[in-house]
Amino acid sequence: YGLGAVLSATKASAGLPQTGDEYDFYRSFPGFQEFCESQGDKLLHCMSQIMQHHGCRSHIRDRNKLTGVEERFDLVVDSNDVILERAGILLDEADGVNRSQKPIMPAGFQPPKIVVSSWNRKGSSSGSRSETFRLLHAKNVARPQLKFKEKVDNSNTPFVPKIFIKPNALKPLPSYFSNKQIRKERPEDLDVPAALADFIHQQRTQEHVEDMFAHPYQYELDHLTIAESLLSKPEPQMYKPMAETKLSFIDSLEDLVALNEKLCRLSEFAVDLEHHSYRSFLGLTCLMQISTREEDFIIDTLELRSEMYILNEAFTDPTIVKVFHGADSDIEWLQRDFGLYVVNLFDTHQASRALNLARHSLDHLLRQFCDVNSDKRYQLADWRIRPLPDEMIEYARADTHYLLYIYDSMRAQLLESNHGQPGLLQSVWNKSKDVSLKKYVKPIYTEESYLDLQRKQKRSFNTQQLTTFRLLYAWRDKLARQEDESTGYVLPTHMMIKISEELPKEPQGIIACCNPVPPLVRQQVNELHLLVQQGREMPLLKAEIAAQKKKGLTPIKKAEDTLFGPHDTSRGSESDNPQLAADEVPVKQGILFSDKDHRMDVDEQKISGLLAPARITLFQELETPDEMSLSVAQMKARRIIESFENPFRMYLPSTGAHVNKNSKFDPSSKIFEISKRWKLQSTEQQQKELEVKKKSKEEAKQQAKKLTEERTKAKQSYQESVQNITTVRQQAAESKDGGKKRPRGANEVGEVTPKPTKRQMKSTDKPQKTEPPSEESFKPFDYAQSDLKVFDGSKAKDNTQFDPNRQGQDFRKKKFPQGKKNSLSAGNKSMSYLSGKLDRGFRHNWPKR
Ligand code: AMP
Ligand code: MN
Ligand code: ZN
């Protein structure tokens, strides 16, 4: 029943006037406006109550317009996280799973690799089969990471493209990637992860640094032109019924090579991926679905992870269209896990936006164009599970099976809706190209990362709490990298906040903050206890002590006392302030969507004992009286007011403005955050301008003559590399004869689980990675002890060479306009967790499982 209600509400909301012209038009009718406002009020009130019910902050009714819709939106996102996580916990409990009864295992210990989850028990119970599947994560799934031939690099170093051979090149692959000599020169004395050693070496020699972080196909994508035929009206080619379509499950190199060759002969194919993020730090691409006009393929990308790169031949061929739906994440996953890139992408999600359809999700397109009712039940399933249950295979297959027909139909519609002119269609090709230009950015830990997360939570912490939060954050990040788990698995954010807020004195208190207790928390509770103790030892600021004392007393304040407006509890949590409980204080709501100035229409008499009038705020500008004329008490009062800094001071005119200098350096103060954010933005701006300048310069340089030269060179270089690296055909043939090591990343994990594989190279081209295999699966770089300031986000400005956060900032820039819009539409499945939210760690926007 609940789901039905939510669905119909979602449907109804899709029918509302669209933002932009349509909405503006309707809004010119006062009746409409009033209706919107009253409904908006109701909704906000309702949301507020739900959030309060779940113990989330609900400042959604905060009347401060400057904090803006964005913050409130974040608030809703966060509350959703909390509520969904709680739902997950309750489901687990109902399921009889009590995680706290799990035996404590030593770090890195893996349970026997027998898959005994409910996934394998299908058919054993009669009745509805699909009900026997658990849709959240299955227990006891063997970790696929153990079988990877190349170990996962969770080190706190920026991502370096995996590509080492570049098919369809117009510009040769920089020698950094193809020349093994460079890697050989790498100083061996550095006890750091490979990526970092490379980086340090490149920095020292001032070479290749640009290459290391550039998009390998930037040049090809910049010079991609869409063929005439793709801009003219197509005759939609009907999909074959699924039952009559051949399905191949690909889990051997041989089949993968054959598939690649098949794809290379086509003019288009459709692609989708399935992904897992809970039991891995960076996430794992588990499955790739490919559909041609004739056949469906499902590739086991866990099995073929190190071989997937051969598909670059088809994926980067500019004459072959690759159709994806909502490829933003897929593009990043392809780079991260396989070194795959896409040249000539058509994204049906972008087409849906251009056509202004009511919803942009794949299910919507399937319903609209194919009359197929898809079932998104398995979207969040644990895709690591093997063997894959038939239901999940069928589900995955449907994600691409119809996509080429949808591609045809949408192109036709795009032309039709634009009176046969190709402009709109061209814009979709361009948008799709932008998507394929996305670069994967690894989450990088800096000394300030915790502040980003804390800001998102909008919890006000005192010095002790904030210190604890910072320490827990660092602990969690380090452990997650080390154990290759998501941070949400190590210690969910809401538990981390709870511990920071409560500062338990005993280890048992830490356990009590967590329900259920995450295995790694239980295991390391003593370490955690030490961290909390360290936090507790921090001296409190004067204002904080005062705030704590006040908590005990909470006298009823007089309305004329300007010092105690409704905001002065900013350092205590909302629940500390009984006067502000929602049902007691009448508050005008509906600020989320209104641009009118709202004043509380409140009977001031009635609440005069509780609240100061709304216009009185802590941040009120003082009429600068000359200091001499102030009495001692007045001076004191002034000091106190100054200790609460108006965070928006910097946006106000500078008339005699008075910013408390210290607050800028107090990490717990608002102005600290805001001025930091602002600085970041201006750095971003500078960088952007620099890049634009550089780009236009570069373009001027590129003469036609040079262009042809480049191309011949590229061809040569590609041919050379092909000569050096035996063709995929040969490899496949040879792989039949027996186990040859693959060229990159000979690695110990592979040896633990030996599987005869597969590729052979000439000995000259054998991997030059000469690090001795270590005992542990890997040693994360201990960033805590690093003095490499290049990895410190705050130094970004001085370092024109490289800034690990630079790419991240590119995202952040786009975050609001894109991320917000996208995730606002409930049905928009693929975009609802846009990695634009990189600053939180993109994974954590997803409901935790
Ligand atoms: P799709 O493109 O719909 O097949 O989704 C690809 C992958 O993205 C899935 O396997 C999930 O891991 C992830 N995913 C999609 N939608 C969501 C969502 N709403 N929340 C979390 N993860 C998602
Ligand atoms: Mn997808
Ligand atoms: Zn999918």
Short mmCIF file of N, CA, C and O in Angstrom, two decimals, residues 677-718:
data_model
loop_
_atom_site.label_atom_id
_atom_site.label_comp_id
_atom_site.label_asym_id
_atom_site.label_seq_id
_atom_site.Cartn_x
_atom_site.Cartn_y
_atom_site.Cartn_z
N ARG A 677 35.16 27.79 1.60
CA ARG A 677 34.43 27.39 0.42
C ARG A 677 34.62 28.44 -0.67
O ARG A 677 34.80 28.16 -1.82
N TRP A 678 34.56 29.67 -0.20
CA TRP A 678 34.66 30.78 -1.13
C TRP A 678 36.04 30.81 -1.78
O TRP A 678 36.18 31.00 -2.97
N LYS A 679 37.04 30.60 -0.95
CA LYS A 679 38.40 30.57 -1.48
C LYS A 679 38.53 29.49 -2.53
O LYS A 679 39.11 29.67 -3.58
N LEU A 680 37.97 28.35 -2.20
CA LEU A 680 38.01 27.23 -3.12
C LEU A 680 37.42 27.62 -4.46
O LEU A 680 37.96 27.35 -5.52
N GLN A 681 36.28 28.32 -4.37
CA GLN A 681 35.61 28.69 -5.60
C GLN A 681 36.46 29.62 -6.43
O GLN A 681 36.53 29.50 -7.64
N SER A 682 37.11 30.55 -5.75
CA SER A 682 37.90 31.49 -6.53
C SER A 682 39.12 30.80 -7.13
O SER A 682 39.54 31.10 -8.23
N THR A 683 39.65 29.82 -6.41
CA THR A 683 40.77 29.06 -6.99
C THR A 683 40.29 28.33 -8.22
O THR A 683 40.94 28.30 -9.25
N GLU A 684 39.12 27.75 -8.05
CA GLU A 684 38.51 27.03 -9.17
C GLU A 684 38.40 27.94 -10.38
O GLU A 684 38.75 27.58 -11.49
N GLN A 685 37.89 29.12 -10.10
CA GLN A 685 37.67 30.09 -11.17
C GLN A 685 38.99 30.38 -11.88
O GLN A 685 39.07 30.34 -13.11
N GLN A 686 40.02 30.63 -11.08
CA GLN A 686 41.32 30.92 -11.66
C GLN A 686 41.79 29.78 -12.53
O GLN A 686 42.27 29.97 -13.64
N GLN A 687 41.60 28.59 -12.00
CA GLN A 687 42.06 27.44 -12.75
C GLN A 687 41.30 27.29 -14.04
O GLN A 687 41.87 26.97 -15.08
N LYS A 688 40.03 27.56 -13.96
CA LYS A 688 39.19 27.44 -15.14
C LYS A 688 39.69 28.41 -16.21
O LYS A 688 39.88 28.05 -17.36
N GLU A 689 39.90 29.64 -15.78
CA GLU A 689 40.36 30.64 -16.73
C GLU A 689 41.70 30.25 -17.34
O GLU A 689 41.91 30.40 -18.55
N LEU A 690 42.55 29.75 -16.48
CA LEU A 690 43.85 29.33 -16.96
C LEU A 690 43.73 28.25 -18.03
O LEU A 690 44.39 28.27 -19.06
N GLU A 691 42.84 27.31 -17.72
CA GLU A 691 42.65 26.20 -18.64
C GLU A 691 42.11 26.68 -19.98
O GLU A 691 42.56 26.25 -21.03
N VAL A 692 41.15 27.59 -19.90
CA VAL A 692 40.55 28.10 -21.13
C VAL A 692 41.61 28.80 -21.96
O VAL A 692 41.73 28.59 -23.17
N LYS A 693 42.43 29.60 -21.31
CA LYS A 693 43.49 30.32 -22.00
C LYS A 693 44.43 29.33 -22.68
O LYS A 693 44.78 29.47 -23.85
N LYS A 694 44.81 28.35 -21.89
CA LYS A 694 45.77 27.38 -22.39
C LYS A 694 45.20 26.66 -23.60
O LYS A 694 45.87 26.43 -24.60
N LYS A 695 43.93 26.33 -23.49
CA LYS A 695 43.28 25.56 -24.53
C LYS A 695 43.26 26.35 -25.83
O LYS A 695 43.59 25.84 -26.89
N SER A 696 42.86 27.62 -25.74
CA SER A 696 42.75 28.39 -26.97
C SER A 696 44.13 28.60 -27.59
O SER A 696 44.28 28.61 -28.81
N LYS A 697 45.13 28.74 -26.75
CA LYS A 697 46.50 28.86 -27.25
C LYS A 697 46.87 27.61 -28.03
O LYS A 697 47.38 27.66 -29.14
N GLU A 698 46.60 26.51 -27.38
CA GLU A 698 46.95 25.24 -27.98
C GLU A 698 46.29 25.08 -29.34
O GLU A 698 46.91 24.66 -30.31
N GLU A 699 45.03 25.44 -29.36
CA GLU A 699 44.28 25.25 -30.58
C GLU A 699 44.86 26.07 -31.72
O GLU A 699 44.91 25.62 -32.87
N ALA A 700 45.29 27.28 -31.38
CA ALA A 700 45.88 28.13 -32.40
C ALA A 700 47.12 27.48 -33.00
O ALA A 700 47.42 27.61 -34.19
N LYS A 701 47.83 26.80 -32.12
CA LYS A 701 49.08 26.19 -32.56
C LYS A 701 48.88 25.04 -33.53
O LYS A 701 49.73 24.75 -34.37
N GLN A 702 47.75 24.40 -33.37
CA GLN A 702 47.58 23.18 -34.14
C GLN A 702 47.29 23.47 -35.60
O GLN A 702 46.16 23.69 -36.01
N GLN A 703 48.31 23.47 -36.39
CA GLN A 703 48.17 23.75 -37.81
C GLN A 703 47.78 22.46 -38.53
O GLN A 703 48.02 21.36 -38.06
N ALA A 704 47.22 22.67 -39.69
CA ALA A 704 46.75 21.53 -40.47
C ALA A 704 47.90 20.57 -40.77
O ALA A 704 47.74 19.35 -40.74
N LYS A 705 49.06 21.17 -41.00
CA LYS A 705 50.22 20.36 -41.33
C LYS A 705 50.57 19.40 -40.20
O LYS A 705 50.74 18.20 -40.39
N LYS A 706 50.57 20.01 -39.03
CA LYS A 706 50.91 19.23 -37.87
C LYS A 706 49.91 18.09 -37.67
O LYS A 706 50.25 17.00 -37.22
N LEU A 707 48.70 18.40 -38.00
CA LEU A 707 47.63 17.45 -37.81
C LEU A 707 47.90 16.15 -38.56
O LEU A 707 47.79 15.05 -38.02
N THR A 708 48.24 16.33 -39.86
CA THR A 708 48.50 15.12 -40.64
C THR A 708 49.71 14.37 -40.10
O THR A 708 49.70 13.15 -40.01
N GLU A 709 50.70 15.14 -39.71
CA GLU A 709 51.88 14.52 -39.12
C GLU A 709 51.49 13.65 -37.93
O GLU A 709 51.89 12.50 -37.83
N GLU A 710 50.71 14.28 -37.09
CA GLU A 710 50.27 13.60 -35.88
C GLU A 710 49.62 12.26 -36.22
O GLU A 710 49.82 11.26 -35.57
N ARG A 711 48.78 12.33 -37.22
CA ARG A 711 48.00 11.13 -37.51
C ARG A 711 48.86 9.98 -37.99
O ARG A 711 48.64 8.84 -37.62
N THR A 712 49.82 10.35 -38.83
CA THR A 712 50.70 9.28 -39.29
C THR A 712 51.45 8.71 -38.10
O THR A 712 51.59 7.50 -37.95
N LYS A 713 51.88 9.62 -37.26
CA LYS A 713 52.62 9.19 -36.08
C LYS A 713 51.76 8.27 -35.22
O LYS A 713 52.21 7.23 -34.74
N ALA A 714 50.52 8.68 -35.07
CA ALA A 714 49.61 7.91 -34.23
C ALA A 714 49.44 6.51 -34.78
O ALA A 714 49.47 5.53 -34.05
N LYS A 715 49.24 6.48 -36.08
CA LYS A 715 49.05 5.19 -36.72
C LYS A 715 50.27 4.31 -36.48
O LYS A 715 50.16 3.15 -36.10
N GLN A 716 51.42 4.96 -36.73
CA GLN A 716 52.67 4.22 -36.53
C GLN A 716 52.75 3.67 -35.11
O GLN A 716 53.00 2.49 -34.90
N SER A 717 52.53 4.58 -34.20
CA SER A 717 52.70 4.20 -32.81
C SER A 717 51.74 3.08 -32.43
O SER A 717 52.09 2.17 -31.68
N TYR A 718 50.54 3.19 -32.94
CA TYR A 718 49.57 2.15 -32.64
C TYR A 718 50.02 0.82 -33.23
O TYR A 718 49.97 -0.22 -32.60
#
